[in-house]
Amino acid sequence: MSAYLTDLDVRLLTVLQDGLPLAVRPYARVAAQLGIGEDEVLERLAVLQENGTLSRFGVVVSHRELGYRANAMVVWDVPGERADDCGRRLAGLPFVTLSYRRPRRLPAWPYNLFAMIHGKDRRQVLDEVEIATREAGLAGCDRAVLFSLRCFKQRGARYGSGARPARTLGEAAA
Amino acid sequence: MAATARQIGNGVEKRALSPLELALLNDFQRDFPLDPQPFARIAEALGVGEDEVLAVYRDLMERGLVKRVGPVVRPHRLGWSTLAAMSVPPERLAEVADLVTGYDEVNHNYEREHAVNLWFVVTAASRQDVMEVLADIACRSGFEVLDLPLERPYRVDLGFPIS
């Protein structure tokens, strides 16, 4: 799905990177910061949801603070032609929060399929790793389970003052 | 609903979540009301007051259970980001982690249980800006930095159900 961001969209998402103010009329406050109308903010957010720029709009919780402290990045080395099928099967499991394909970097890093599993204890997560491996057809693949040990930093993304959409209207026309 | 948050914060036992807290945490992770008074719409849906909804969200945020209310941008729709990783000897980990955390472009930075032990996300306006940050970290730390950008998403952030 193509989704072209306007300059205003980029400014809106930049203003919103720390979230909405917790106020009776939060969108009006955001609008005032941007010098536009409240209705325009609401309309652009609806468009950005509709066109897939946003994966979601809403409450972002801290799973760590909520007691989900066993946080594992699970990785497999799966042959390229099977990665998409396995990745889609991982994505369908209720306990898999994120699933991506990423490049290998040999020899240091041989794994190309990634999934995040968050649980309340290690045993539960390790059981889910076994289920995921079986259900996604990854039984014969090398894998590693990387539990998080220390969190040094965790916050929302900042796009930088010069953030540009990946595809702009100008590039699309070119 | 026996939803409890055990051993959270600094290992401190915290009280169980109330049904209202649980609803405010779970039910509005997606499709938050796009309405001039979103908290009033939520209050109506839950049969409580707008003031109460705002007060509970403020409290959940102060306690660190809610990070923010807002947009989650699909990867690579705005600017560029990558997952980066390094193998750092244990005796140098704290120092290198500190160096990495110091970059405004770094939003997540974790130690993980593996020989490749330092994992962080770099987000910036462009791919070139991201690559410059990675090169800078490699140069200042003296360790190789692996660049593992997303090639294909199978599941993006759709929220986190709390049971």
mmCIF file of C-alpha atoms in Angstrom:
data_model
loop_
_atom_site.group_PDB
_atom_site.id
_atom_site.type_symbol
_atom_site.label_atom_id
_atom_site.label_comp_id
_atom_site.label_asym_id
_atom_site.label_seq_id
_atom_site.Cartn_x
_atom_site.Cartn_y
_atom_site.Cartn_z
ATOM 1 C CA MET A 1 0.000 0.000 0.000
ATOM 2 C CA SER A 2 1.466 3.344 -0.952
ATOM 3 C CA ALA A 3 1.335 6.067 1.629
ATOM 4 C CA TYR A 4 2.723 9.444 0.814
ATOM 5 C CA LEU A 5 3.425 11.714 3.743
ATOM 6 C CA THR A 6 2.915 15.437 3.404
ATOM 7 C CA ASP A 7 5.173 17.949 5.157
ATOM 8 C CA LEU A 8 2.336 18.478 7.613
ATOM 9 C CA ASP A 9 2.171 14.726 8.371
ATOM 10 C CA VAL A 10 5.883 14.728 9.178
ATOM 11 C CA ARG A 11 5.466 17.733 11.506
ATOM 12 C CA LEU A 12 2.415 16.144 13.132
ATOM 13 C CA LEU A 13 4.196 12.833 13.803
ATOM 14 C CA THR A 14 7.235 14.697 15.110
ATOM 15 C CA VAL A 15 5.080 16.682 17.571
ATOM 16 C CA LEU A 16 3.387 13.429 18.620
ATOM 17 C CA GLN A 17 6.546 11.360 19.186
ATOM 18 C CA ASP A 18 6.224 11.862 22.958
ATOM 19 C CA GLY A 19 2.479 11.217 22.831
ATOM 20 C CA LEU A 20 -0.737 13.186 23.220
ATOM 21 C CA PRO A 21 -1.070 15.511 26.186
ATOM 22 C CA LEU A 22 -3.401 14.051 28.824
ATOM 23 C CA ALA A 23 -5.920 16.867 28.557
ATOM 24 C CA VAL A 24 -9.638 17.196 27.861
ATOM 25 C CA ARG A 25 -8.956 18.433 24.298
ATOM 26 C CA PRO A 26 -5.570 16.898 23.461
ATOM 27 C CA TYR A 27 -5.870 17.246 19.678
ATOM 28 C CA ALA A 28 -6.658 20.969 20.033
ATOM 29 C CA ARG A 29 -3.377 21.408 21.933
ATOM 30 C CA VAL A 30 -1.448 19.560 19.230
ATOM 31 C CA ALA A 31 -3.198 21.680 16.594
ATOM 32 C CA ALA A 32 -2.221 24.880 18.388
ATOM 33 C CA GLN A 33 1.436 23.777 18.374
ATOM 34 C CA LEU A 34 1.245 23.248 14.615
ATOM 35 C CA GLY A 35 -0.831 26.351 13.888
ATOM 36 C CA ILE A 36 -3.630 24.351 12.264
ATOM 37 C CA GLY A 37 -7.192 23.390 13.192
ATOM 38 C CA GLU A 38 -8.177 20.596 15.559
ATOM 39 C CA ASP A 39 -10.301 19.088 12.774
ATOM 40 C CA GLU A 40 -7.273 18.977 10.501
ATOM 41 C CA VAL A 41 -5.244 17.047 13.101
ATOM 42 C CA LEU A 42 -8.071 14.531 13.501
ATOM 43 C CA GLU A 43 -8.442 14.165 9.748
ATOM 44 C CA ARG A 44 -4.725 13.611 9.095
ATOM 45 C CA LEU A 45 -4.488 11.014 11.884
ATOM 46 C CA ALA A 46 -7.446 9.153 10.383
ATOM 47 C CA VAL A 47 -5.723 9.190 6.972
ATOM 48 C CA LEU A 48 -2.405 7.998 8.433
ATOM 49 C CA GLN A 49 -4.186 5.085 10.134
ATOM 50 C CA GLU A 50 -6.150 4.283 7.005
ATOM 51 C CA ASN A 51 -3.171 4.291 4.635
ATOM 52 C CA GLY A 52 -1.019 2.116 6.912
ATOM 53 C CA THR A 53 1.581 4.719 7.896
ATOM 54 C CA LEU A 54 0.666 3.910 11.485
ATOM 55 C CA SER A 55 0.595 0.314 12.691
ATOM 56 C CA ARG A 56 -1.648 1.590 15.477
ATOM 57 C CA PHE A 57 -2.726 4.700 17.366
ATOM 58 C CA GLY A 58 -3.317 4.379 21.086
ATOM 59 C CA VAL A 59 -1.960 3.449 24.482
ATOM 60 C CA VAL A 60 1.668 2.251 24.522
ATOM 61 C CA VAL A 61 2.265 0.170 27.654
ATOM 62 C CA SER A 62 5.496 -0.866 29.318
ATOM 63 C CA HIS A 63 5.438 -4.657 29.397
ATOM 64 C CA ARG A 64 8.463 -4.653 31.705
ATOM 65 C CA GLU A 65 6.737 -2.499 34.288
ATOM 66 C CA LEU A 66 3.602 -4.642 33.968
ATOM 67 C CA GLY A 67 5.554 -7.674 35.099
ATOM 68 C CA TYR A 68 6.507 -9.203 31.730
ATOM 69 C CA ARG A 69 10.180 -9.317 32.581
ATOM 70 C CA ALA A 70 11.263 -12.413 30.635
ATOM 71 C CA ASN A 71 11.822 -10.763 27.291
ATOM 72 C CA ALA A 72 13.385 -12.919 24.594
ATOM 73 C CA MET A 73 14.548 -12.171 21.108
ATOM 74 C CA VAL A 74 14.396 -15.546 19.377
ATOM 75 C CA VAL A 75 16.352 -16.006 16.153
ATOM 76 C CA TRP A 76 16.589 -18.800 13.591
ATOM 77 C CA ASP A 77 18.826 -19.455 10.594
ATOM 78 C CA VAL A 78 16.303 -20.447 7.956
ATOM 79 C CA PRO A 79 16.986 -20.933 4.231
ATOM 80 C CA GLY A 80 15.965 -17.813 2.318
ATOM 81 C CA GLU A 81 13.194 -19.429 0.293
ATOM 82 C CA ARG A 82 11.469 -20.676 3.466
ATOM 83 C CA ALA A 83 11.811 -17.477 5.506
ATOM 84 C CA ASP A 84 8.549 -15.840 4.401
ATOM 85 C CA ASP A 85 6.447 -18.907 5.083
ATOM 86 C CA CYS A 86 7.998 -19.460 8.517
ATOM 87 C CA GLY A 87 7.777 -15.742 9.336
ATOM 88 C CA ARG A 88 4.071 -15.626 8.527
ATOM 89 C CA ARG A 89 3.455 -18.685 10.678
ATOM 90 C CA LEU A 90 5.342 -17.091 13.580
ATOM 91 C CA ALA A 91 3.285 -13.912 13.151
ATOM 92 C CA GLY A 92 0.095 -15.889 13.657
ATOM 93 C CA LEU A 93 1.064 -17.171 17.104
ATOM 94 C CA PRO A 94 -0.648 -15.270 19.932
ATOM 95 C CA PHE A 95 2.480 -14.939 22.089
ATOM 96 C CA VAL A 96 4.722 -13.560 19.319
ATOM 97 C CA THR A 97 4.737 -9.756 19.606
ATOM 98 C CA LEU A 98 6.955 -8.906 16.624
ATOM 99 C CA SER A 99 8.414 -10.931 13.779
ATOM 100 C CA TYR A 100 10.837 -9.754 11.112
ATOM 101 C CA ARG A 101 13.344 -11.000 8.567
ATOM 102 C CA ARG A 102 16.750 -9.314 8.823
ATOM 103 C CA PRO A 103 20.064 -9.917 6.998
ATOM 104 C CA ARG A 104 22.719 -12.335 8.255
ATOM 105 C CA ARG A 105 26.185 -10.886 8.910
ATOM 106 C CA LEU A 106 28.582 -13.775 8.571
ATOM 107 C CA PRO A 107 30.550 -14.972 10.395
ATOM 108 C CA ALA A 108 29.427 -12.935 13.408
ATOM 109 C CA TRP A 109 25.677 -13.348 12.943
ATOM 110 C CA PRO A 110 24.147 -16.319 11.071
ATOM 111 C CA TYR A 111 20.439 -15.773 11.913
ATOM 112 C CA ASN A 112 17.859 -14.161 9.613
ATOM 113 C CA LEU A 113 14.433 -14.729 11.201
ATOM 114 C CA PHE A 114 13.553 -12.804 14.381
ATOM 115 C CA ALA A 115 10.633 -12.993 16.822
ATOM 116 C CA MET A 116 10.009 -11.274 20.162
ATOM 117 C CA ILE A 117 8.355 -13.192 22.979
ATOM 118 C CA HIS A 118 7.528 -11.458 26.268
ATOM 119 C CA GLY A 119 6.517 -13.513 29.281
ATOM 120 C CA LYS A 120 6.364 -13.416 33.050
ATOM 121 C CA ASP A 121 9.065 -16.033 33.541
ATOM 122 C CA ARG A 122 11.774 -17.786 31.566
ATOM 123 C CA ARG A 123 10.252 -21.233 31.712
ATOM 124 C CA GLN A 124 7.054 -20.016 30.079
ATOM 125 C CA VAL A 125 9.000 -18.211 27.357
ATOM 126 C CA LEU A 126 11.218 -21.241 26.680
ATOM 127 C CA ASP A 127 8.093 -23.411 26.356
ATOM 128 C CA GLU A 128 6.721 -20.888 23.854
ATOM 129 C CA VAL A 129 10.007 -20.942 21.929
ATOM 130 C CA GLU A 130 9.560 -24.723 21.510
ATOM 131 C CA ILE A 131 5.963 -24.262 20.353
ATOM 132 C CA ALA A 132 6.979 -21.497 17.930
ATOM 133 C CA THR A 133 9.808 -23.605 16.512
ATOM 134 C CA ARG A 134 7.441 -26.512 15.900
ATOM 135 C CA GLU A 135 4.445 -24.510 14.640
ATOM 136 C CA ALA A 136 6.479 -22.400 12.215
ATOM 137 C CA GLY A 137 8.304 -25.392 10.727
ATOM 138 C CA LEU A 138 11.686 -24.357 12.130
ATOM 139 C CA ALA A 139 12.613 -27.608 13.903
ATOM 140 C CA GLY A 140 15.695 -28.323 11.773
ATOM 141 C CA CYS A 141 17.096 -24.788 11.930
ATOM 142 C CA ASP A 142 19.866 -23.436 14.149
ATOM 143 C CA ARG A 143 18.460 -21.002 16.655
ATOM 144 C CA ALA A 144 19.348 -18.842 19.639
ATOM 145 C CA VAL A 145 17.270 -17.358 22.457
ATOM 146 C CA LEU A 146 18.562 -13.972 23.618
ATOM 147 C CA PHE A 147 16.913 -12.958 26.875
ATOM 148 C CA SER A 148 17.319 -9.311 27.780
ATOM 149 C CA LEU A 149 19.491 -8.824 30.856
ATOM 150 C CA ARG A 150 19.784 -5.081 31.382
ATOM 151 C CA CYS A 151 17.791 -2.267 29.836
ATOM 152 C CA PHE A 152 20.061 0.731 29.332
ATOM 153 C CA LYS A 153 17.541 2.853 27.417
ATOM 154 C CA GLN A 154 13.927 2.519 26.287
ATOM 155 C CA ARG A 155 11.836 5.282 24.792
ATOM 156 C CA GLY A 156 9.846 6.184 21.682
ATOM 157 C CA ALA A 157 11.648 6.842 18.415
ATOM 158 C CA ARG A 158 12.828 10.347 17.540
ATOM 159 C CA TYR A 159 12.959 10.947 13.826
ATOM 160 C CA GLY A 160 15.324 13.927 13.927
ATOM 161 C CA SER A 161 14.480 17.454 12.869
ATOM 162 C CA GLY A 162 15.136 16.748 9.191
ATOM 163 C CA ALA A 163 13.046 13.560 9.060
ATOM 164 C CA ARG A 164 11.846 12.790 5.593
ATOM 165 C CA PRO A 165 9.283 10.214 4.608
ATOM 166 C CA ALA A 166 10.742 7.207 2.872
ATOM 167 C CA ARG A 167 8.864 8.187 -0.279
ATOM 168 C CA THR A 168 7.863 11.751 -0.961
ATOM 169 C CA LEU A 169 5.387 13.117 -3.486
ATOM 170 C CA GLY A 170 8.267 14.561 -5.489
ATOM 171 C CA GLU A 171 10.077 11.223 -5.738
ATOM 172 C CA ALA A 172 6.869 9.463 -6.646
ATOM 173 C CA ALA A 173 6.416 11.782 -9.598
ATOM 174 C CA ALA A 174 10.027 11.287 -10.726
ATOM 175 C CA MET B 1 -10.002 -10.552 36.690
ATOM 176 C CA ALA B 2 -6.909 -11.555 38.618
ATOM 177 C CA ALA B 3 -4.468 -9.411 36.723
ATOM 178 C CA THR B 4 -1.554 -8.577 38.915
ATOM 179 C CA ALA B 5 1.737 -6.909 38.219
ATOM 180 C CA ARG B 6 4.173 -8.992 40.194
ATOM 181 C CA GLN B 7 7.761 -8.036 40.824
ATOM 182 C CA ILE B 8 7.727 -4.876 38.825
ATOM 183 C CA GLY B 9 9.535 -1.624 39.177
ATOM 184 C CA ASN B 10 12.620 -2.289 41.274
ATOM 185 C CA GLY B 11 11.397 -5.666 42.362
ATOM 186 C CA VAL B 12 8.745 -3.990 44.485
ATOM 187 C CA GLU B 13 5.449 -5.805 44.826
ATOM 188 C CA LYS B 14 2.772 -3.466 43.510
ATOM 189 C CA ARG B 15 -0.960 -3.639 43.984
ATOM 190 C CA ALA B 16 -3.179 -5.561 41.610
ATOM 191 C CA LEU B 17 -4.632 -3.601 38.708
ATOM 192 C CA SER B 18 -8.237 -2.484 39.108
ATOM 193 C CA PRO B 19 -10.769 -3.437 36.427
ATOM 194 C CA LEU B 20 -10.770 0.200 35.244
ATOM 195 C CA GLU B 21 -6.958 0.269 35.041
ATOM 196 C CA LEU B 22 -6.951 -2.987 33.125
ATOM 197 C CA ALA B 23 -9.563 -1.684 30.657
ATOM 198 C CA LEU B 24 -7.643 1.562 30.133
ATOM 199 C CA LEU B 25 -4.412 -0.393 29.555
ATOM 200 C CA ASN B 26 -5.873 -3.027 27.235
ATOM 201 C CA ASP B 27 -8.830 -1.640 25.334
ATOM 202 C CA PHE B 28 -7.368 1.476 23.733
ATOM 203 C CA GLN B 29 -3.994 0.289 22.396
ATOM 204 C CA ARG B 30 -5.492 0.522 18.910
ATOM 205 C CA ASP B 31 -8.180 2.768 17.483
ATOM 206 C CA PHE B 32 -7.857 5.373 20.232
ATOM 207 C CA PRO B 33 -10.832 7.724 19.709
ATOM 208 C CA LEU B 34 -10.182 10.366 17.050
ATOM 209 C CA ASP B 35 -12.643 12.764 18.588
ATOM 210 C CA PRO B 36 -12.141 16.253 20.038
ATOM 211 C CA GLN B 37 -12.672 14.774 23.528
ATOM 212 C CA PRO B 38 -11.254 11.227 23.307
ATOM 213 C CA PHE B 39 -11.165 10.685 27.071
ATOM 214 C CA ALA B 40 -14.878 11.561 27.277
ATOM 215 C CA ARG B 41 -15.625 8.926 24.615
ATOM 216 C CA ILE B 42 -13.611 6.347 26.578
ATOM 217 C CA ALA B 43 -15.417 7.366 29.776
ATOM 218 C CA GLU B 44 -18.791 6.848 28.078
ATOM 219 C CA ALA B 45 -17.743 3.445 26.778
ATOM 220 C CA LEU B 46 -16.695 2.351 30.276
ATOM 221 C CA GLY B 47 -19.477 4.076 32.205
ATOM 222 C CA VAL B 48 -17.184 6.295 34.290
ATOM 223 C CA GLY B 49 -16.342 10.014 34.355
ATOM 224 C CA GLU B 50 -13.966 11.800 31.972
ATOM 225 C CA ASP B 51 -12.068 13.212 34.993
ATOM 226 C CA GLU B 52 -11.572 9.714 36.343
ATOM 227 C CA VAL B 53 -10.249 8.419 33.014
ATOM 228 C CA LEU B 54 -7.749 11.275 32.796
ATOM 229 C CA ALA B 55 -6.702 10.824 36.431
ATOM 230 C CA VAL B 56 -6.117 7.078 36.003
ATOM 231 C CA TYR B 57 -4.111 7.575 32.783
ATOM 232 C CA ARG B 58 -1.963 10.216 34.548
ATOM 233 C CA ASP B 59 -1.379 7.795 37.420
ATOM 234 C CA LEU B 60 -0.547 4.876 35.087
ATOM 235 C CA MET B 61 1.929 7.117 33.310
ATOM 236 C CA GLU B 62 3.537 8.296 36.554
ATOM 237 C CA ARG B 63 3.908 4.651 37.631
ATOM 238 C CA GLY B 64 5.589 3.869 34.300
ATOM 239 C CA LEU B 65 2.927 1.364 33.189
ATOM 240 C CA VAL B 66 1.880 3.587 30.267
ATOM 241 C CA LYS B 67 4.702 5.078 28.224
ATOM 242 C CA ARG B 68 2.558 7.351 26.058
ATOM 243 C CA VAL B 69 -0.690 7.600 24.130
ATOM 244 C CA GLY B 70 -0.056 8.209 20.486
ATOM 245 C CA PRO B 71 0.947 6.938 17.071
ATOM 246 C CA VAL B 72 3.136 3.910 16.415
ATOM 247 C CA VAL B 73 4.691 4.480 13.009
ATOM 248 C CA ARG B 74 5.152 1.404 10.825
ATOM 249 C CA PRO B 75 8.887 0.772 10.280
ATOM 250 C CA HIS B 76 10.527 2.828 7.517
ATOM 251 C CA ARG B 77 7.461 4.989 6.790
ATOM 252 C CA LEU B 78 9.162 7.994 8.325
ATOM 253 C CA GLY B 79 12.919 8.307 8.319
ATOM 254 C CA TRP B 80 15.035 5.158 8.741
ATOM 255 C CA SER B 81 15.876 2.788 11.552
ATOM 256 C CA THR B 82 17.961 -0.283 12.114
ATOM 257 C CA LEU B 83 18.648 -2.888 14.773
ATOM 258 C CA ALA B 84 22.348 -2.779 15.618
ATOM 259 C CA ALA B 85 24.384 -5.253 17.647
ATOM 260 C CA MET B 86 27.860 -5.527 19.111
ATOM 261 C CA SER B 87 30.007 -8.122 20.906
ATOM 262 C CA VAL B 88 31.556 -6.323 23.848
ATOM 263 C CA PRO B 89 33.751 -7.966 26.517
ATOM 264 C CA PRO B 90 31.862 -7.979 29.854
ATOM 265 C CA GLU B 91 34.391 -5.704 31.563
ATOM 266 C CA ARG B 92 33.809 -3.001 28.954
ATOM 267 C CA LEU B 93 30.049 -3.423 28.532
ATOM 268 C CA ALA B 94 28.876 -0.691 30.919
ATOM 269 C CA GLU B 95 31.183 1.851 29.352
ATOM 270 C CA VAL B 96 30.224 1.011 25.746
ATOM 271 C CA ALA B 97 26.508 0.838 26.643
ATOM 272 C CA ASP B 98 26.846 4.324 28.125
ATOM 273 C CA LEU B 99 28.451 5.599 24.961
ATOM 274 C CA VAL B 100 25.622 4.103 22.848
ATOM 275 C CA THR B 101 22.865 5.429 25.128
ATOM 276 C CA GLY B 102 24.335 8.907 24.792
ATOM 277 C CA TYR B 103 23.199 9.195 21.163
ATOM 278 C CA ASP B 104 19.840 10.904 20.757
ATOM 279 C CA GLU B 105 19.228 8.637 17.733
ATOM 280 C CA VAL B 106 19.300 5.520 19.975
ATOM 281 C CA ASN B 107 15.871 4.740 21.409
ATOM 282 C CA HIS B 108 16.294 1.165 22.728
ATOM 283 C CA ASN B 109 19.495 -0.245 24.174
ATOM 284 C CA TYR B 110 19.629 -3.660 25.856
ATOM 285 C CA GLU B 111 22.144 -6.164 27.104
ATOM 286 C CA ARG B 112 21.164 -9.612 25.844
ATOM 287 C CA GLU B 113 22.342 -13.081 26.828
ATOM 288 C CA HIS B 114 24.645 -13.998 23.921
ATOM 289 C CA ALA B 115 28.197 -13.439 22.687
ATOM 290 C CA VAL B 116 26.612 -10.652 20.632
ATOM 291 C CA ASN B 117 25.516 -8.909 23.808
ATOM 292 C CA LEU B 118 24.651 -5.268 23.148
ATOM 293 C CA TRP B 119 21.522 -4.593 21.069
ATOM 294 C CA PHE B 120 20.147 -1.197 20.183
ATOM 295 C CA VAL B 121 17.801 0.534 17.740
ATOM 296 C CA VAL B 122 18.980 3.603 15.855
ATOM 297 C CA THR B 123 16.344 5.883 14.294
ATOM 298 C CA ALA B 124 17.122 9.002 12.286
ATOM 299 C CA ALA B 125 15.889 11.123 9.418
ATOM 300 C CA SER B 126 17.621 9.089 6.711
ATOM 301 C CA ARG B 127 19.518 5.849 6.121
ATOM 302 C CA GLN B 128 22.694 7.866 5.700
ATOM 303 C CA ASP B 129 22.225 9.492 9.108
ATOM 304 C CA VAL B 130 21.705 6.054 10.682
ATOM 305 C CA MET B 131 24.838 4.668 9.014
ATOM 306 C CA GLU B 132 26.853 7.653 10.264
ATOM 307 C CA VAL B 133 25.764 6.949 13.833
ATOM 308 C CA LEU B 134 26.782 3.272 13.483
ATOM 309 C CA ALA B 135 30.171 4.245 12.036
ATOM 310 C CA ASP B 136 30.694 6.780 14.816
ATOM 311 C CA ILE B 137 29.907 4.187 17.503
ATOM 312 C CA ALA B 138 32.290 1.671 15.886
ATOM 313 C CA CYS B 139 35.024 4.279 15.689
ATOM 314 C CA ARG B 140 34.638 5.572 19.254
ATOM 315 C CA SER B 141 34.240 2.125 20.870
ATOM 316 C CA GLY B 142 36.709 0.197 18.743
ATOM 317 C CA PHE B 143 34.223 -2.671 18.259
ATOM 318 C CA GLU B 144 32.420 -3.845 15.133
ATOM 319 C CA VAL B 145 28.769 -2.774 14.863
ATOM 320 C CA LEU B 146 26.409 -5.127 13.002
ATOM 321 C CA ASP B 147 23.719 -3.381 10.950
ATOM 322 C CA LEU B 148 20.569 -5.575 10.869
ATOM 323 C CA PRO B 149 17.854 -3.522 9.154
ATOM 324 C CA LEU B 150 14.394 -4.930 8.749
ATOM 325 C CA GLU B 151 14.053 -6.685 5.384
ATOM 326 C CA ARG B 152 10.498 -7.897 5.722
ATOM 327 C CA PRO B 153 7.978 -7.430 8.517
ATOM 328 C CA TYR B 154 5.749 -10.398 9.321
ATOM 329 C CA ARG B 155 4.246 -8.888 12.441
ATOM 330 C CA VAL B 156 4.564 -5.218 13.376
ATOM 331 C CA ASP B 157 3.593 -3.622 16.700
ATOM 332 C CA LEU B 158 -0.137 -4.175 17.110
ATOM 333 C CA GLY B 159 -0.190 -3.720 20.865
ATOM 334 C CA PHE B 160 0.480 -5.909 23.873
ATOM 335 C CA PRO B 161 -2.420 -7.677 25.584
ATOM 336 C CA ILE B 162 -2.182 -7.754 29.366
ATOM 337 C CA SER B 163 -3.716 -10.734 31.090
#
